[in-house]
């Protein structure tokens, strides 16, 4: 019987740690590294059933993809029901979600104190900044997570320091509190192997396409419990009318809950361009120097040269703002560079980017260009086949062959080649991460 077992769960001050054991058929998906998460608030008094939530939020989708059962000593009863709801949503989305049951020695229904605090997962990108603007009257606590786009590796310390500094400065300027969460959720599971097995079924990576809604929200559970946080929001990537297979959607995130906290998927009623409109109105009325951070390559500013930087800069112009005033070095000459890169397949793009460029194209059709370069780009965008642009941006053949080989490689051979899987995963993750 396929199984994953959560054991040796411990909490000291702000650090959570546990180990995961699994049946032989699942060994290739789990490393020898214990699961660890650290918080900037003590979790020593949080019940074990709530402390189990972060690791369950990471391993359950892996178990469901393999029809495996999950065993844990104690779990919050509200979260156990949430997992069943999330599993059903994922199974409706993906044929490879094959079931599996959660077994616990005990379920608990604790009685946490509540503070009325509202948490918001926050990076300073378009989506989370729009959500802040919409909820600013509630002074939400801005929660930033290290472990996905910024890895726990020492080589990413500078990126994490830059994000912490930027989010802390934003919070100080806007009279908000912060919470910082650090986890190894992508390295204690073997995400390169998950990518090798499931990339053929999903548009992005494992975490972006399957795991990140439940995973990121679940990571916050001990911190939210300790702080008495009633509501926790994650900003939408997509919007109503786009039925893409994605790991964070209303039919996933709105199901996530544990005793004392209900999670929400925010701003799904707005397209990305409409979210920029919300930000633009806020800039004009309240915060003229607001800076956005969306870059796929940097955390200490925007490079201005990746697809996401260009996409955001064009969107800012369409919302009536000058990109260079809000963190994006962008000039008329960049329109030609952007077109060449899109036509040349310089970036790995998926269906979500296709919808975002279609959203921009819809606004272009309503907008009078102000320069010849802008007019030329608008005319090209109105007539280009977006599906063709996506098709020329496939990952390199070497990456596809690498994943195909990894799916059937014996564990010993796979482990010897692990650095190559890491390289393949990192290249894709960098351009597919969002928010």
Tab-separated table of C-alpha atoms in Angstrom:
chain	number	residue	atom	x	y	z
A	1	UNK	CA	0.000	0.000	0.000
A	2	UNK	CA	1.423	3.421	-0.997
A	3	UNK	CA	1.821	5.635	2.034
A	4	UNK	CA	3.431	8.767	3.468
A	5	UNK	CA	3.958	9.018	7.244
A	6	UNK	CA	4.488	12.287	9.109
A	7	UNK	CA	6.514	11.762	12.278
A	8	UNK	CA	8.862	13.397	14.789
A	9	UNK	CA	7.004	16.700	14.631
A	10	UNK	CA	8.591	19.347	16.883
A	11	UNK	CA	8.303	23.087	17.485
A	12	UNK	CA	10.897	25.224	19.256
A	13	UNK	CA	10.303	28.971	19.521
A	14	UNK	CA	9.657	29.904	15.878
A	15	UNK	CA	10.961	26.746	14.183
A	16	UNK	CA	8.930	23.751	13.024
A	17	UNK	CA	10.568	20.499	11.955
A	18	UNK	CA	9.392	16.993	11.086
A	19	UNK	CA	10.393	14.010	9.001
A	20	UNK	CA	8.470	12.137	6.323
A	21	UNK	CA	8.697	8.393	5.692
A	22	UNK	CA	7.183	6.779	2.645
A	23	UNK	CA	6.658	3.458	0.934
A	24	UNK	CA	9.211	2.357	-1.625
A	25	UNK	CA	7.186	3.434	-4.648
A	26	UNK	CA	7.242	7.040	-3.423
A	27	UNK	CA	10.896	7.249	-2.394
A	28	UNK	CA	11.938	9.071	-5.541
A	29	UNK	CA	9.618	11.965	-4.634
A	30	UNK	CA	10.956	12.471	-1.082
A	31	UNK	CA	14.509	13.425	-0.119
A	32	UNK	CA	16.306	12.627	3.137
A	33	UNK	CA	15.986	16.270	4.201
A	34	UNK	CA	13.572	16.923	7.105
A	35	UNK	CA	10.785	19.418	6.489
A	36	UNK	CA	11.556	22.750	8.187
A	37	UNK	CA	9.726	26.056	8.451
A	38	UNK	CA	10.619	29.068	10.568
A	39	UNK	CA	8.453	31.987	11.659
A	40	UNK	CA	9.127	35.336	13.293
A	41	UNK	CA	6.633	34.530	16.053
A	42	UNK	CA	6.800	31.762	18.657
A	43	UNK	CA	4.792	28.652	17.753
A	44	UNK	CA	5.750	26.723	20.882
A	45	UNK	CA	2.172	26.805	22.207
A	46	UNK	CA	0.457	25.924	18.910
A	47	UNK	CA	-1.305	22.518	19.054
A	48	UNK	CA	0.365	19.635	17.221
A	49	UNK	CA	-2.691	19.258	15.012
A	50	UNK	CA	-2.107	22.762	13.660
A	51	UNK	CA	1.671	22.325	13.480
A	52	UNK	CA	1.059	19.389	11.125
A	53	UNK	CA	-0.714	21.603	8.574
A	54	UNK	CA	2.359	23.020	6.770
A	55	UNK	CA	3.854	19.626	5.936
A	56	UNK	CA	0.479	18.085	5.102
A	57	UNK	CA	-0.160	20.956	2.692
A	58	UNK	CA	3.003	20.004	0.781
A	59	UNK	CA	2.821	16.195	0.787
A	60	UNK	CA	-0.889	15.554	0.307
A	61	UNK	CA	-0.981	16.535	-3.394
A	62	UNK	CA	1.989	14.207	-3.995
A	63	UNK	CA	0.139	11.425	-2.194
A	64	UNK	CA	-3.056	12.083	-4.133
A	65	UNK	CA	-1.162	11.925	-7.427
A	66	UNK	CA	-0.041	8.426	-6.489
A	67	UNK	CA	-3.154	7.121	-4.757
A	68	UNK	CA	-1.224	7.040	-1.471
A	69	UNK	CA	-2.559	7.335	2.062
A	70	UNK	CA	-1.104	9.863	4.526
A	71	UNK	CA	-0.665	9.107	8.241
A	72	UNK	CA	-0.215	11.676	11.019
A	73	UNK	CA	-0.611	11.493	14.792
A	74	UNK	CA	-2.801	14.570	15.151
A	75	UNK	CA	-4.529	16.994	12.817
A	76	UNK	CA	-6.880	19.937	13.117
A	77	UNK	CA	-10.343	18.646	12.179
A	78	UNK	CA	-11.227	21.751	10.181
A	79	UNK	CA	-8.098	21.370	8.059
A	80	UNK	CA	-8.766	17.661	7.524
A	81	UNK	CA	-12.131	18.577	5.990
A	82	UNK	CA	-10.412	21.280	3.926
A	83	UNK	CA	-8.000	18.718	2.488
A	84	UNK	CA	-10.886	16.573	1.300
A	85	UNK	CA	-12.413	19.579	-0.465
A	86	UNK	CA	-9.114	20.597	-2.074
A	87	UNK	CA	-8.476	17.010	-3.231
A	88	UNK	CA	-11.841	16.969	-4.956
A	89	UNK	CA	-11.093	20.256	-6.740
A	90	UNK	CA	-7.704	18.996	-7.903
A	91	UNK	CA	-9.171	15.681	-9.061
A	92	UNK	CA	-11.687	17.555	-11.200
A	93	UNK	CA	-8.802	19.493	-12.718
A	94	UNK	CA	-6.278	16.677	-13.231
A	95	UNK	CA	-6.829	13.040	-14.209
A	96	UNK	CA	-3.616	12.004	-12.441
A	97	UNK	CA	-4.999	12.950	-9.015
A	98	UNK	CA	-5.914	9.423	-8.019
A	99	UNK	CA	-7.236	9.567	-4.464
A	100	UNK	CA	-5.662	8.666	-1.158
A	101	UNK	CA	-6.925	9.073	2.407
A	102	UNK	CA	-5.662	11.008	5.437
A	103	UNK	CA	-5.479	8.935	8.634
A	104	UNK	CA	-4.900	10.513	12.056
A	105	UNK	CA	-4.753	9.029	15.547
A	106	UNK	CA	-6.496	12.144	16.832
A	107	UNK	CA	-8.405	15.067	15.390
A	108	UNK	CA	-8.642	18.237	17.443
A	109	UNK	CA	-10.924	21.249	17.505
A	110	UNK	CA	-8.968	23.843	19.511
A	111	UNK	CA	-10.298	27.196	20.635
A	112	UNK	CA	-7.741	29.808	19.530
A	113	UNK	CA	-7.936	33.403	20.526
A	114	UNK	CA	-8.808	35.744	17.681
A	115	UNK	CA	-7.427	39.206	17.067
A	116	UNK	CA	-9.399	40.146	13.948
A	117	UNK	CA	-6.109	40.296	12.056
A	118	UNK	CA	-6.164	39.930	8.262
A	119	UNK	CA	-3.121	38.396	6.581
A	120	UNK	CA	-2.143	38.895	2.935
A	121	UNK	CA	0.529	36.951	1.085
A	122	UNK	CA	2.626	39.746	-0.377
A	123	UNK	CA	5.537	40.187	-2.772
A	124	UNK	CA	4.939	43.730	-4.036
A	125	UNK	CA	3.911	42.503	-7.485
A	126	UNK	CA	0.833	43.560	-9.419
A	127	UNK	CA	-1.537	40.989	-7.928
A	128	UNK	CA	-0.595	41.312	-4.259
A	129	UNK	CA	-0.322	45.102	-4.469
A	130	UNK	CA	-3.802	45.287	-5.959
A	131	UNK	CA	-5.066	43.116	-3.097
A	132	UNK	CA	-3.365	45.418	-0.600
A	133	UNK	CA	-5.064	48.437	-2.196
A	134	UNK	CA	-8.449	46.722	-2.024
A	135	UNK	CA	-7.976	45.778	1.642
A	136	UNK	CA	-5.884	48.706	2.870
A	137	UNK	CA	-8.621	49.883	5.239
A	138	UNK	CA	-8.054	46.639	7.174
A	139	UNK	CA	-4.284	47.289	7.504
A	140	UNK	CA	-3.471	43.707	6.500
A	141	UNK	CA	-0.373	41.972	7.810
A	142	UNK	CA	1.924	41.493	4.819
A	143	UNK	CA	3.245	37.920	4.718
A	144	UNK	CA	6.288	37.031	2.620
A	145	UNK	CA	7.488	33.471	2.074
A	146	UNK	CA	10.974	32.195	1.321
A	147	UNK	CA	11.138	28.771	-0.246
A	148	UNK	CA	9.656	29.020	-3.730
A	149	UNK	CA	10.996	31.767	-5.984
A	150	UNK	CA	13.652	32.498	-3.351
A	151	UNK	CA	15.229	29.225	-2.223
A	152	UNK	CA	16.601	28.512	1.277
A	153	UNK	CA	20.089	28.180	-0.212
A	154	UNK	CA	22.738	30.594	1.041
A	155	UNK	CA	23.183	31.763	-2.541
A	156	UNK	CA	19.716	33.341	-2.303
A	157	UNK	CA	20.346	35.190	0.973
A	158	UNK	CA	20.802	38.496	-0.836
A	159	UNK	CA	17.483	38.062	-2.644
A	160	UNK	CA	15.683	37.308	0.611
A	161	UNK	CA	17.315	40.274	2.329
A	162	UNK	CA	16.228	42.503	-0.550
A	163	UNK	CA	12.641	41.267	-0.387
A	164	UNK	CA	12.473	41.632	3.410
A	165	UNK	CA	13.852	45.145	3.208
A	166	UNK	CA	11.452	46.163	0.455
A	167	UNK	CA	8.363	44.657	2.094
A	168	UNK	CA	9.311	46.091	5.492
A	169	UNK	CA	9.716	49.530	3.958
A	170	UNK	CA	6.338	49.226	2.229
A	171	UNK	CA	4.724	48.141	5.508
A	172	UNK	CA	6.273	51.047	7.415
A	173	UNK	CA	5.104	53.520	4.771
A	174	UNK	CA	1.574	52.105	4.826
A	175	UNK	CA	1.168	51.453	8.555
A	176	UNK	CA	1.051	47.649	8.254
A	177	UNK	CA	2.724	44.800	10.101
A	178	UNK	CA	4.837	42.115	8.450
A	179	UNK	CA	5.333	38.380	8.891
A	180	UNK	CA	8.172	36.430	7.293
A	181	UNK	CA	8.089	32.672	6.727
A	182	UNK	CA	11.056	30.556	5.592
A	183	UNK	CA	10.711	26.937	4.491
A	184	UNK	CA	12.446	24.190	2.537
A	185	UNK	CA	9.160	22.954	1.066
A	186	UNK	CA	10.629	22.667	-2.451
A	187	UNK	CA	13.790	20.824	-1.419
A	188	UNK	CA	12.561	18.293	1.154
A	189	UNK	CA	10.366	16.938	-1.634
A	190	UNK	CA	12.146	16.024	-4.843
A	191	UNK	CA	10.613	18.647	-7.080
A	192	UNK	CA	12.830	17.891	-10.090
A	193	UNK	CA	11.447	14.348	-10.061
A	194	UNK	CA	7.894	15.629	-9.617
A	195	UNK	CA	8.529	17.866	-12.615
A	196	UNK	CA	9.907	14.938	-14.588
A	197	UNK	CA	6.790	12.868	-13.917
A	198	UNK	CA	4.041	15.479	-14.178
A	199	UNK	CA	5.301	18.217	-16.497
A	200	UNK	CA	3.687	16.366	-19.421
A	201	UNK	CA	0.281	16.886	-17.754
A	202	UNK	CA	0.595	20.511	-16.596
A	203	UNK	CA	1.270	23.885	-18.176
A	204	UNK	CA	3.808	25.012	-15.573
A	205	UNK	CA	5.851	23.287	-12.877
A	206	UNK	CA	4.530	21.007	-10.131
A	207	UNK	CA	4.248	23.743	-7.525
A	208	UNK	CA	2.775	26.392	-9.785
A	209	UNK	CA	0.300	24.048	-11.482
A	210	UNK	CA	-0.651	21.819	-8.553
A	211	UNK	CA	0.713	22.713	-5.155
A	212	UNK	CA	1.158	26.384	-4.405
A	213	UNK	CA	-2.334	27.493	-3.357
A	214	UNK	CA	-2.696	24.853	-0.656
A	215	UNK	CA	1.063	24.842	-0.019
A	216	UNK	CA	1.663	28.543	0.596
A	217	UNK	CA	-1.500	29.042	2.623
A	218	UNK	CA	-0.832	25.912	4.686
A	219	UNK	CA	2.678	27.102	5.530
A	220	UNK	CA	1.117	30.057	7.330
A	221	UNK	CA	-1.116	28.015	9.662
A	222	UNK	CA	1.036	27.943	12.842
A	223	UNK	CA	1.857	31.634	12.493
A	224	UNK	CA	-1.788	32.536	11.847
A	225	UNK	CA	-2.907	30.467	14.852
A	226	UNK	CA	-0.287	32.065	17.118
A	227	UNK	CA	-1.300	35.571	16.017
A	228	UNK	CA	-5.050	34.947	16.134
A	229	UNK	CA	-5.390	35.701	12.416
A	230	UNK	CA	-9.018	35.298	11.293
A	231	UNK	CA	-8.585	35.764	7.536
A	232	UNK	CA	-5.761	34.988	5.158
A	233	UNK	CA	-5.811	36.103	1.521
A	234	UNK	CA	-3.778	35.142	-1.508
A	235	UNK	CA	-3.972	37.296	-4.625
A	236	UNK	CA	-5.362	35.729	-7.778
A	237	UNK	CA	-3.067	35.147	-10.734
A	238	UNK	CA	-5.865	34.512	-13.235
A	239	UNK	CA	-9.409	35.805	-13.391
A	240	UNK	CA	-13.000	34.798	-13.958
A	241	UNK	CA	-13.439	33.406	-17.454
A	242	UNK	CA	-10.001	31.773	-17.615
A	243	UNK	CA	-10.361	28.095	-16.794
A	244	UNK	CA	-6.702	27.154	-16.637
A	245	UNK	CA	-5.296	24.244	-14.662
A	246	UNK	CA	-3.418	26.084	-11.935
A	247	UNK	CA	-2.497	25.423	-8.320
A	248	UNK	CA	-4.135	28.547	-6.903
A	249	UNK	CA	-7.756	29.117	-7.889
A	250	UNK	CA	-10.963	29.976	-6.031
A	251	UNK	CA	-12.035	26.327	-6.040
A	252	UNK	CA	-8.815	25.478	-4.187
A	253	UNK	CA	-7.927	28.462	-2.008
A	254	UNK	CA	-11.452	29.178	-0.756
A	255	UNK	CA	-11.565	25.630	0.636
A	256	UNK	CA	-8.372	26.046	2.688
A	257	UNK	CA	-9.111	26.644	6.360
A	258	UNK	CA	-8.172	25.568	9.861
A	259	UNK	CA	-9.592	26.352	13.273
A	260	UNK	CA	-9.722	30.122	13.620
A	261	UNK	CA	-8.698	31.011	10.056
A	262	UNK	CA	-10.485	31.081	6.697
A	263	UNK	CA	-8.487	31.581	3.499
A	264	UNK	CA	-9.560	33.641	0.484
A	265	UNK	CA	-8.636	33.939	-3.186
A	266	UNK	CA	-8.663	37.683	-3.833
A	267	UNK	CA	-9.368	39.834	-6.914
A	268	UNK	CA	-10.479	36.973	-9.162
A	269	UNK	CA	-13.135	39.375	-10.432
A	270	UNK	CA	-10.457	41.562	-12.070
A	271	UNK	CA	-8.208	40.892	-15.040
A	272	UNK	CA	-4.539	41.717	-14.637
A	273	UNK	CA	-4.999	44.936	-16.595
A	274	UNK	CA	-7.936	45.882	-14.377
A	275	UNK	CA	-5.747	45.241	-11.329
A	276	UNK	CA	-3.244	47.689	-12.791
A	277	UNK	CA	-6.140	50.145	-13.180
A	278	UNK	CA	-6.877	49.758	-9.448
A	279	UNK	CA	-3.217	50.436	-8.670
A	280	UNK	CA	-3.121	53.389	-11.061
A	281	UNK	CA	-6.097	55.038	-9.389
A	282	UNK	CA	-4.482	54.515	-5.997
A	283	UNK	CA	-1.219	56.017	-7.306
A	284	UNK	CA	-2.974	59.106	-8.628
A	285	UNK	CA	-5.001	59.647	-5.474
A	286	UNK	CA	-2.777	58.505	-2.624
A	287	UNK	CA	0.675	57.120	-3.423
A	288	UNK	CA	2.359	58.767	-6.429
A	289	UNK	CA	5.769	57.139	-5.855
A	290	UNK	CA	4.541	53.539	-5.430
A	291	UNK	CA	7.060	50.979	-6.707
A	292	UNK	CA	6.131	47.535	-8.037
A	293	UNK	CA	8.397	44.459	-8.070
A	294	UNK	CA	7.572	41.702	-10.546
A	295	UNK	CA	10.910	40.753	-12.089
A	296	UNK	CA	11.653	37.090	-12.776
A	297	UNK	CA	15.395	37.658	-12.415
A	298	UNK	CA	15.918	40.154	-9.577
A	299	UNK	CA	14.525	40.987	-6.148
A	300	UNK	CA	16.311	44.304	-5.673
A	301	UNK	CA	14.487	46.064	-8.498
A	302	UNK	CA	13.222	45.170	-11.951
A	303	UNK	CA	15.634	44.229	-14.727
A	304	UNK	CA	13.331	45.742	-17.355
A	305	UNK	CA	14.333	43.027	-19.847
A	306	UNK	CA	12.424	39.854	-18.902
A	307	UNK	CA	8.980	39.063	-20.260
A	308	UNK	CA	7.243	39.890	-17.007
A	309	UNK	CA	8.966	43.265	-16.708
A	310	UNK	CA	7.989	44.163	-20.266
A	311	UNK	CA	4.443	42.911	-19.750
A	312	UNK	CA	4.052	44.983	-16.585
A	313	UNK	CA	5.570	48.092	-18.153
A	314	UNK	CA	3.192	47.935	-21.125
A	315	UNK	CA	0.280	47.381	-18.729
A	316	UNK	CA	1.282	50.421	-16.675
A	317	UNK	CA	1.306	52.568	-19.801
A	318	UNK	CA	-2.138	51.275	-20.741
A	319	UNK	CA	-3.360	52.282	-17.262
A	320	UNK	CA	-2.021	55.795	-17.764
A	321	UNK	CA	1.176	55.547	-15.703
A	322	UNK	CA	4.778	56.021	-16.731
A	323	UNK	CA	6.610	52.733	-16.042
A	324	UNK	CA	9.880	54.433	-15.127
A	325	UNK	CA	8.117	56.191	-12.236
A	326	UNK	CA	7.157	52.849	-10.682
A	327	UNK	CA	10.223	50.658	-11.036
A	328	UNK	CA	10.502	49.772	-14.739
A	329	UNK	CA	13.150	51.195	-17.064
A	330	UNK	CA	11.071	51.406	-20.231
A	331	UNK	CA	11.327	53.607	-23.307
A	332	UNK	CA	9.727	53.631	-26.744
A	333	UNK	CA	12.659	51.679	-28.168
A	334	UNK	CA	11.743	48.768	-25.892
A	335	UNK	CA	8.595	48.056	-27.908
A	336	UNK	CA	10.736	46.782	-30.803
A	337	UNK	CA	12.933	44.705	-28.454
A	338	UNK	CA	9.833	43.211	-26.835
A	339	UNK	CA	8.374	42.235	-30.187
A	340	UNK	CA	11.641	40.587	-31.304
A	341	UNK	CA	11.866	38.570	-28.089
A	342	UNK	CA	8.265	37.370	-28.301
A	343	UNK	CA	8.626	36.406	-31.948
A	344	UNK	CA	11.982	34.755	-31.314
A	345	UNK	CA	10.792	32.562	-28.442
A	346	UNK	CA	13.312	34.059	-26.017
A	347	UNK	CA	11.174	33.161	-22.970
A	348	UNK	CA	9.438	29.955	-21.898
A	349	UNK	CA	5.763	30.954	-21.900
A	350	UNK	CA	2.568	29.101	-21.116
A	351	UNK	CA	-1.161	29.521	-21.455
A	352	UNK	CA	-1.357	31.942	-18.522
A	353	UNK	CA	0.977	34.357	-20.332
A	354	UNK	CA	-1.099	33.886	-23.464
A	355	UNK	CA	-4.186	35.049	-21.572
A	356	UNK	CA	-2.312	37.980	-20.056
A	357	UNK	CA	-1.148	39.199	-23.445
A	358	UNK	CA	-4.698	38.720	-24.767
A	359	UNK	CA	-5.881	40.896	-21.871
A	360	UNK	CA	-3.357	43.554	-22.867
A	361	UNK	CA	-4.459	43.261	-26.498
A	362	UNK	CA	-8.079	43.883	-25.485
A	363	UNK	CA	-7.008	47.127	-23.798
A	364	UNK	CA	-4.785	48.073	-26.746
A	365	UNK	CA	-7.859	47.999	-28.975
A	366	UNK	CA	-9.424	50.671	-26.755
A	367	UNK	CA	-6.294	52.825	-26.441
A	368	UNK	CA	-4.942	55.518	-28.736
A	369	UNK	CA	-1.136	55.153	-29.051
A	370	UNK	CA	0.861	58.268	-28.238
A	371	UNK	CA	4.073	57.573	-30.205
A	372	UNK	CA	4.920	55.932	-33.542
A	373	UNK	CA	6.773	53.100	-31.764
A	374	UNK	CA	3.783	52.437	-29.569
A	375	UNK	CA	1.452	52.500	-32.582
A	376	UNK	CA	3.618	49.979	-34.436
A	377	UNK	CA	3.651	47.620	-31.441
A	378	UNK	CA	-0.103	47.962	-30.882
A	379	UNK	CA	-0.796	47.177	-34.540
A	380	UNK	CA	1.465	44.132	-34.407
A	381	UNK	CA	-0.111	42.868	-31.155
A	382	UNK	CA	-3.627	43.244	-32.561
A	383	UNK	CA	-2.797	40.985	-35.505
A	384	UNK	CA	-0.333	38.448	-34.075
A	385	UNK	CA	-1.301	34.822	-33.409
A	386	UNK	CA	-0.723	34.468	-29.655
A	387	UNK	CA	-0.925	30.684	-29.825
A	388	UNK	CA	1.941	30.707	-32.286
A	389	UNK	CA	4.027	32.870	-29.938
A	390	UNK	CA	3.487	30.340	-27.159
A	391	UNK	CA	4.327	27.395	-29.401
A	392	UNK	CA	7.748	28.804	-30.351
A	393	UNK	CA	8.656	29.297	-26.688
A	394	UNK	CA	8.766	25.613	-25.639
A	395	UNK	CA	11.518	24.532	-23.199
A	396	UNK	CA	14.713	23.234	-24.820
A	397	UNK	CA	14.553	19.696	-26.189
A	398	UNK	CA	17.347	18.697	-23.792
A	399	UNK	CA	15.113	19.523	-20.817
A	400	UNK	CA	12.218	17.518	-22.230
A	401	UNK	CA	14.454	14.484	-22.859
A	402	UNK	CA	15.934	14.816	-19.382
A	403	UNK	CA	12.510	14.678	-17.773
A	404	UNK	CA	11.468	11.717	-19.912
A	405	UNK	CA	14.566	9.797	-18.822
A	406	UNK	CA	14.072	10.657	-15.165
A	407	UNK	CA	10.541	9.231	-15.111
A	408	UNK	CA	11.817	5.692	-15.713
A	409	UNK	CA	15.317	5.845	-14.242
A	410	UNK	CA	16.130	3.554	-11.296
A	411	UNK	CA	16.507	5.524	-8.082
A	412	UNK	CA	20.267	4.920	-7.887
A	413	UNK	CA	20.815	6.248	-11.407
A	414	UNK	CA	18.501	9.174	-10.792
A	415	UNK	CA	20.319	10.135	-7.594
A	416	UNK	CA	23.648	10.148	-9.402
A	417	UNK	CA	22.219	12.536	-12.002
A	418	UNK	CA	20.377	14.730	-9.460
A	419	UNK	CA	22.375	17.942	-10.184
A	420	UNK	CA	21.173	17.826	-13.788
A	421	UNK	CA	17.542	17.579	-12.669
A	422	UNK	CA	18.139	20.594	-10.397
A	423	UNK	CA	19.447	22.617	-13.329
A	424	UNK	CA	16.465	21.705	-15.485
A	425	UNK	CA	13.978	22.557	-12.749
A	426	UNK	CA	15.576	25.884	-11.882
A	427	UNK	CA	15.514	27.173	-15.429
A	428	UNK	CA	11.802	26.505	-15.781
A	429	UNK	CA	10.793	27.656	-12.315
A	430	UNK	CA	12.360	31.049	-12.777
A	431	UNK	CA	10.065	32.035	-15.640
A	432	UNK	CA	6.938	30.269	-14.448
A	433	UNK	CA	6.662	31.657	-10.922
A	434	UNK	CA	4.167	34.444	-10.332
A	435	UNK	CA	2.855	37.062	-7.899
